Amino acid sequence: MFAPSRLVTAVAFLVAAAAQDETETSWYKNGSPSKDCAWVGSIPALTSKRCLVKGFDKTLALDACSVCTDMEDGDTGGVVAEPYEGYDGPVDYSIEVTTPCDGTYCFNRWHPKIPMALTVPSGSVVEFTTVDIWDEPGWDKSDFPDAKYNMDLAFDRINIVHIMTGPLGIEGAVPGDKLAVEILDITPMGQGFTMAGPGLGFIDDLLVDDDITWTWWNYSAEGDSWHSAQFPDVIVPYTPFPGNIGVLPDDDQIALKLTHHGNETTIYGGPAWPVQTDLAIPADLCGAGGTYEDECLRTLAPGQFFGNTDTQRMARGTTLLVDCMVEECGLAIGDVHGGQGDGEVSITAIEFPSKVTVRVTIIKPDNPAYDTDTPKLYGTTSIVLASPTEWVSFMGYPFKDFKEVPSQYKGVDGSALAYTNSAIIPESISLAGRNALLKLCNFLQSAGNFTFGESLVLASAIGDLRIAQLVDKPAVGVEAILPLNYFTGKTYDALKAAAYPF
């Protein structure tokens, strides 16, 4: 289950020119004669990834193609990962979901009484079909859509989010067991979208109607990447993962989350995602008049059951270990992302329908793998493949203007007036991240000529918010990182010139 590391050390390959020429003319991707050394270097944003592709003779392009051997050592980061080759083994069971969701094999609320859609033996390989998290409300899917029309649809049906596939029962699973979920493969089944607008996301208080942006992304199998007519000079590598994956919570988790709702009401005036019967599925349990209408949780806040964690580390090749809380466990998957920056700052990544293939294995208390804190992720190459080869970053600190109250601190009242009248919120990672993100957006606007809404969409799809340091209190640091190698043409030239004008 736990595949060995597939990291390979990148070293300088010094070969004679004649030998290099001979190898270069003969090398091609295993099984694809048309994908030769010219193909490796045809898209600069993907070159470093393609240099790790195996040839027909098992030789890496890194060894054979001059476009790879001519790269500086820093271009591959010293340690590089082979591209994920996918899963071509047998699938034991499938859960097929169509839209609109009728509650048979899908749902959009967490509750322990939701019935299993399918039950399989431990060790099974299962393919989950996932659908649009808004249940296909009738989007404008043109290359340059009516962004306000789509945003109005999204707000009108916000209570439908997220459509989850499952729950999947595993035979013999009881509360107290643990479930290992290995992500074997993720296949795109349609377009993806990213949006930004007022009232949504990490900097929801700064956007106005003129900033509303909606971008459709199209997957290219040839380049294993996403492309958009709106951003012709942007290529986003295909790095998929389920943003929402978890097991059914038990009654204790429901009670804890409802306690959180009460705490949020005390601090903020109301919970971010309260219990909501409108558009709840299954309606007989969670809808108006349903058996548990006051207990069914929205799928937007994660917990010990995992859920909506939106971590790009939950990628192909990663294994999740999570506690089983109900009989048969009840695994569900949804909100699959084709690419995302750390933070998902606009509120969406590249959201797309997919087929997610997983292996599910129950871990009993007598198994040596049981004795560990959960939820836990184990992975190998995905964390490397999601990292850029060229980038620019902006540092943020928890500083602010006097009297300013960022949306993250809307609960500040008279008892905490000192925060309002301060020029710093000590040790605030949230405020530091906000400030770093705004610098990145400003960079995209000034150097790349993008609008504020477009810059936020790009930041959400490809930008990473990463903790730089926690030790230099009170001014903790967060970096907003923009992968320059995802851009091409004149846009790349402009961004590179602004990032490194030396």
mmCIF file of N, CA and C in Angstrom, residues 151-202:
data_model
loop_
_atom_site.group_PDB
_atom_site.id
_atom_site.type_symbol
_atom_site.label_atom_id
_atom_site.label_comp_id
_atom_site.label_asym_id
_atom_site.label_seq_id
_atom_site.Cartn_x
_atom_site.Cartn_y
_atom_site.Cartn_z
ATOM 1 N N MET A 151 -22.050 34.067 -11.249
ATOM 2 C CA MET A 151 -21.918 34.347 -9.827
ATOM 3 C C MET A 151 -23.291 34.416 -9.154
ATOM 4 N N ASP A 152 -24.281 34.992 -9.839
ATOM 5 C CA ASP A 152 -25.635 35.033 -9.285
ATOM 6 C C ASP A 152 -26.182 33.617 -9.102
ATOM 7 N N LEU A 153 -25.920 32.738 -10.082
ATOM 8 C CA LEU A 153 -26.332 31.341 -9.949
ATOM 9 C C LEU A 153 -25.664 30.696 -8.739
ATOM 10 N N ALA A 154 -24.376 30.967 -8.582
ATOM 11 C CA ALA A 154 -23.626 30.376 -7.471
ATOM 12 C C ALA A 154 -24.201 30.808 -6.129
ATOM 13 N N PHE A 155 -24.519 32.098 -5.984
ATOM 14 C CA PHE A 155 -25.090 32.588 -4.729
ATOM 15 C C PHE A 155 -26.506 32.058 -4.511
ATOM 16 N N ASP A 156 -27.277 31.975 -5.600
ATOM 17 C CA ASP A 156 -28.648 31.470 -5.467
ATOM 18 C C ASP A 156 -28.677 30.031 -4.974
ATOM 19 N N ARG A 157 -27.627 29.265 -5.348
ATOM 20 C CA ARG A 157 -27.608 27.835 -5.009
ATOM 21 C C ARG A 157 -26.435 27.488 -4.083
ATOM 22 N N ILE A 158 -25.986 28.450 -3.292
ATOM 23 C CA ILE A 158 -24.844 28.193 -2.421
ATOM 24 C C ILE A 158 -25.144 27.070 -1.425
ATOM 25 N N ASN A 159 -26.419 26.841 -1.120
ATOM 26 C CA ASN A 159 -26.770 25.809 -0.141
ATOM 27 C C ASN A 159 -26.667 24.390 -0.703
ATOM 28 N N ILE A 160 -26.443 24.250 -2.014
ATOM 29 C CA ILE A 160 -26.280 22.923 -2.604
ATOM 30 C C ILE A 160 -24.864 22.380 -2.408
ATOM 31 N N VAL A 161 -23.920 23.275 -2.135
ATOM 32 C CA VAL A 161 -22.488 22.909 -2.038
ATOM 33 C C VAL A 161 -22.217 22.152 -0.734
ATOM 34 N N HIS A 162 -21.390 21.072 -0.774
ATOM 35 C CA HIS A 162 -20.772 20.405 -1.914
ATOM 36 C C HIS A 162 -21.550 19.139 -2.253
ATOM 37 N N ILE A 163 -21.650 18.786 -3.536
ATOM 38 C CA ILE A 163 -22.190 17.478 -3.892
ATOM 39 C C ILE A 163 -21.087 16.443 -3.685
ATOM 40 N N MET A 164 -21.315 15.502 -2.763
ATOM 41 C CA MET A 164 -20.347 14.468 -2.423
ATOM 42 C C MET A 164 -20.801 13.124 -2.982
ATOM 43 N N THR A 165 -19.866 12.327 -3.473
ATOM 44 C CA THR A 165 -20.166 10.980 -3.954
ATOM 45 C C THR A 165 -19.955 9.988 -2.814
ATOM 46 N N GLY A 166 -20.954 9.129 -2.589
ATOM 47 C CA GLY A 166 -20.886 8.163 -1.515
ATOM 48 C C GLY A 166 -22.159 8.240 -0.683
ATOM 49 N N PRO A 167 -22.101 7.830 0.605
ATOM 50 C CA PRO A 167 -20.918 7.288 1.287
ATOM 51 C C PRO A 167 -20.672 5.819 0.934
ATOM 52 N N LEU A 168 -19.400 5.443 0.960
ATOM 53 C CA LEU A 168 -18.964 4.080 0.691
ATOM 54 C C LEU A 168 -18.745 3.350 2.007
ATOM 55 N N GLY A 169 -19.427 2.241 2.190
ATOM 56 C CA GLY A 169 -19.217 1.421 3.363
ATOM 57 C C GLY A 169 -18.136 0.386 3.129
ATOM 58 N N ILE A 170 -17.407 0.044 4.172
ATOM 59 C CA ILE A 170 -16.377 -0.991 4.085
ATOM 60 C C ILE A 170 -16.749 -2.094 5.061
ATOM 61 N N GLU A 171 -16.872 -3.302 4.545
ATOM 62 C CA GLU A 171 -17.317 -4.429 5.356
ATOM 63 C C GLU A 171 -16.412 -4.629 6.574
ATOM 64 N N GLY A 172 -17.031 -4.822 7.722
ATOM 65 C CA GLY A 172 -16.285 -5.130 8.934
ATOM 66 C C GLY A 172 -15.759 -3.924 9.676
ATOM 67 N N ALA A 173 -15.940 -2.724 9.135
ATOM 68 C CA ALA A 173 -15.445 -1.518 9.803
ATOM 69 C C ALA A 173 -16.376 -1.152 10.952
ATOM 70 N N VAL A 174 -15.785 -0.851 12.104
ATOM 71 C CA VAL A 174 -16.560 -0.447 13.276
ATOM 72 C C VAL A 174 -15.940 0.831 13.848
ATOM 73 N N PRO A 175 -16.714 1.600 14.621
ATOM 74 C CA PRO A 175 -16.132 2.789 15.252
ATOM 75 C C PRO A 175 -14.901 2.421 16.072
ATOM 76 N N GLY A 176 -13.857 3.205 15.918
ATOM 77 C CA GLY A 176 -12.585 2.912 16.575
ATOM 78 C C GLY A 176 -11.551 2.343 15.638
ATOM 79 N N ASP A 177 -11.998 1.764 14.497
ATOM 80 C CA ASP A 177 -11.046 1.358 13.463
ATOM 81 C C ASP A 177 -10.510 2.592 12.755
ATOM 82 N N LYS A 178 -9.502 2.395 11.915
ATOM 83 C CA LYS A 178 -9.007 3.460 11.054
ATOM 84 C C LYS A 178 -9.110 3.020 9.600
ATOM 85 N N LEU A 179 -9.275 3.981 8.732
ATOM 86 C CA LEU A 179 -9.414 3.710 7.306
ATOM 87 C C LEU A 179 -8.249 4.328 6.554
ATOM 88 N N ALA A 180 -7.571 3.497 5.760
ATOM 89 C CA ALA A 180 -6.520 3.983 4.867
ATOM 90 C C ALA A 180 -7.114 4.135 3.475
ATOM 91 N N VAL A 181 -7.013 5.337 2.922
ATOM 92 C CA VAL A 181 -7.540 5.639 1.591
ATOM 93 C C VAL A 181 -6.363 6.050 0.703
ATOM 94 N N GLU A 182 -6.009 5.196 -0.236
ATOM 95 C CA GLU A 182 -4.894 5.478 -1.131
ATOM 96 C C GLU A 182 -5.428 6.032 -2.445
ATOM 97 N N ILE A 183 -4.998 7.237 -2.816
ATOM 98 C CA ILE A 183 -5.424 7.853 -4.073
ATOM 99 C C ILE A 183 -4.592 7.257 -5.207
ATOM 100 N N LEU A 184 -5.224 6.430 -6.040
ATOM 101 C CA LEU A 184 -4.517 5.745 -7.120
ATOM 102 C C LEU A 184 -4.487 6.567 -8.403
ATOM 103 N N ASP A 185 -5.593 7.239 -8.706
ATOM 104 C CA ASP A 185 -5.629 8.033 -9.937
ATOM 105 C C ASP A 185 -6.814 8.987 -9.895
ATOM 106 N N ILE A 186 -6.715 10.058 -10.683
ATOM 107 C CA ILE A 186 -7.794 11.035 -10.844
ATOM 108 C C ILE A 186 -7.846 11.429 -12.313
ATOM 109 N N THR A 187 -8.974 11.182 -12.953
ATOM 110 C CA THR A 187 -9.131 11.427 -14.389
ATOM 111 C C THR A 187 -10.116 12.562 -14.613
ATOM 112 N N PRO A 188 -9.765 13.569 -15.419
ATOM 113 C CA PRO A 188 -10.695 14.672 -15.683
ATOM 114 C C PRO A 188 -11.851 14.220 -16.559
ATOM 115 N N MET A 189 -13.054 14.727 -16.259
ATOM 116 C CA MET A 189 -14.254 14.371 -17.008
ATOM 117 C C MET A 189 -14.965 15.596 -17.570
ATOM 118 N N GLY A 190 -14.286 16.749 -17.584
ATOM 119 C CA GLY A 190 -14.909 17.946 -18.123
ATOM 120 C C GLY A 190 -14.116 19.188 -17.771
ATOM 121 N N GLN A 191 -14.698 20.339 -18.127
ATOM 122 C CA GLN A 191 -14.061 21.620 -17.850
ATOM 123 C C GLN A 191 -13.942 21.875 -16.345
ATOM 124 N N GLY A 192 -13.037 22.769 -15.990
ATOM 125 C CA GLY A 192 -12.937 23.248 -14.631
ATOM 126 C C GLY A 192 -13.166 24.749 -14.582
ATOM 127 N N PHE A 193 -13.533 25.273 -13.406
ATOM 128 C CA PHE A 193 -13.738 26.709 -13.286
ATOM 129 C C PHE A 193 -13.102 27.235 -12.006
ATOM 130 N N THR A 194 -12.751 28.529 -12.045
ATOM 131 C CA THR A 194 -12.308 29.278 -10.868
ATOM 132 C C THR A 194 -13.051 30.607 -10.868
ATOM 133 N N MET A 195 -13.486 31.043 -9.695
ATOM 134 C CA MET A 195 -14.243 32.296 -9.640
ATOM 135 C C MET A 195 -13.749 33.162 -8.494
ATOM 136 N N ALA A 196 -14.088 34.446 -8.574
ATOM 137 C CA ALA A 196 -13.796 35.394 -7.503
ATOM 138 C C ALA A 196 -14.883 36.457 -7.495
ATOM 139 N N GLY A 197 -15.253 36.902 -6.281
ATOM 140 C CA GLY A 197 -16.271 37.933 -6.186
ATOM 141 C C GLY A 197 -16.459 38.395 -4.762
ATOM 142 N N PRO A 198 -17.191 39.481 -4.562
ATOM 143 C CA PRO A 198 -17.380 40.034 -3.218
ATOM 144 C C PRO A 198 -18.131 39.060 -2.314
ATOM 145 N N GLY A 199 -17.727 39.063 -1.030
ATOM 146 C CA GLY A 199 -18.383 38.208 -0.065
ATOM 147 C C GLY A 199 -17.881 36.785 -0.034
ATOM 148 N N LEU A 200 -16.847 36.487 -0.803
ATOM 149 C CA LEU A 200 -16.343 35.119 -0.889
ATOM 150 C C LEU A 200 -14.831 35.102 -0.690
ATOM 151 N N GLY A 201 -14.335 34.053 -0.063
ATOM 152 C CA GLY A 201 -12.906 33.823 -0.015
ATOM 153 C C GLY A 201 -12.188 34.517 1.124
ATOM 154 N N PHE A 202 -10.872 34.506 1.028
ATOM 155 C CA PHE A 202 -9.996 34.952 2.105
ATOM 156 C C PHE A 202 -10.010 36.465 2.299
#
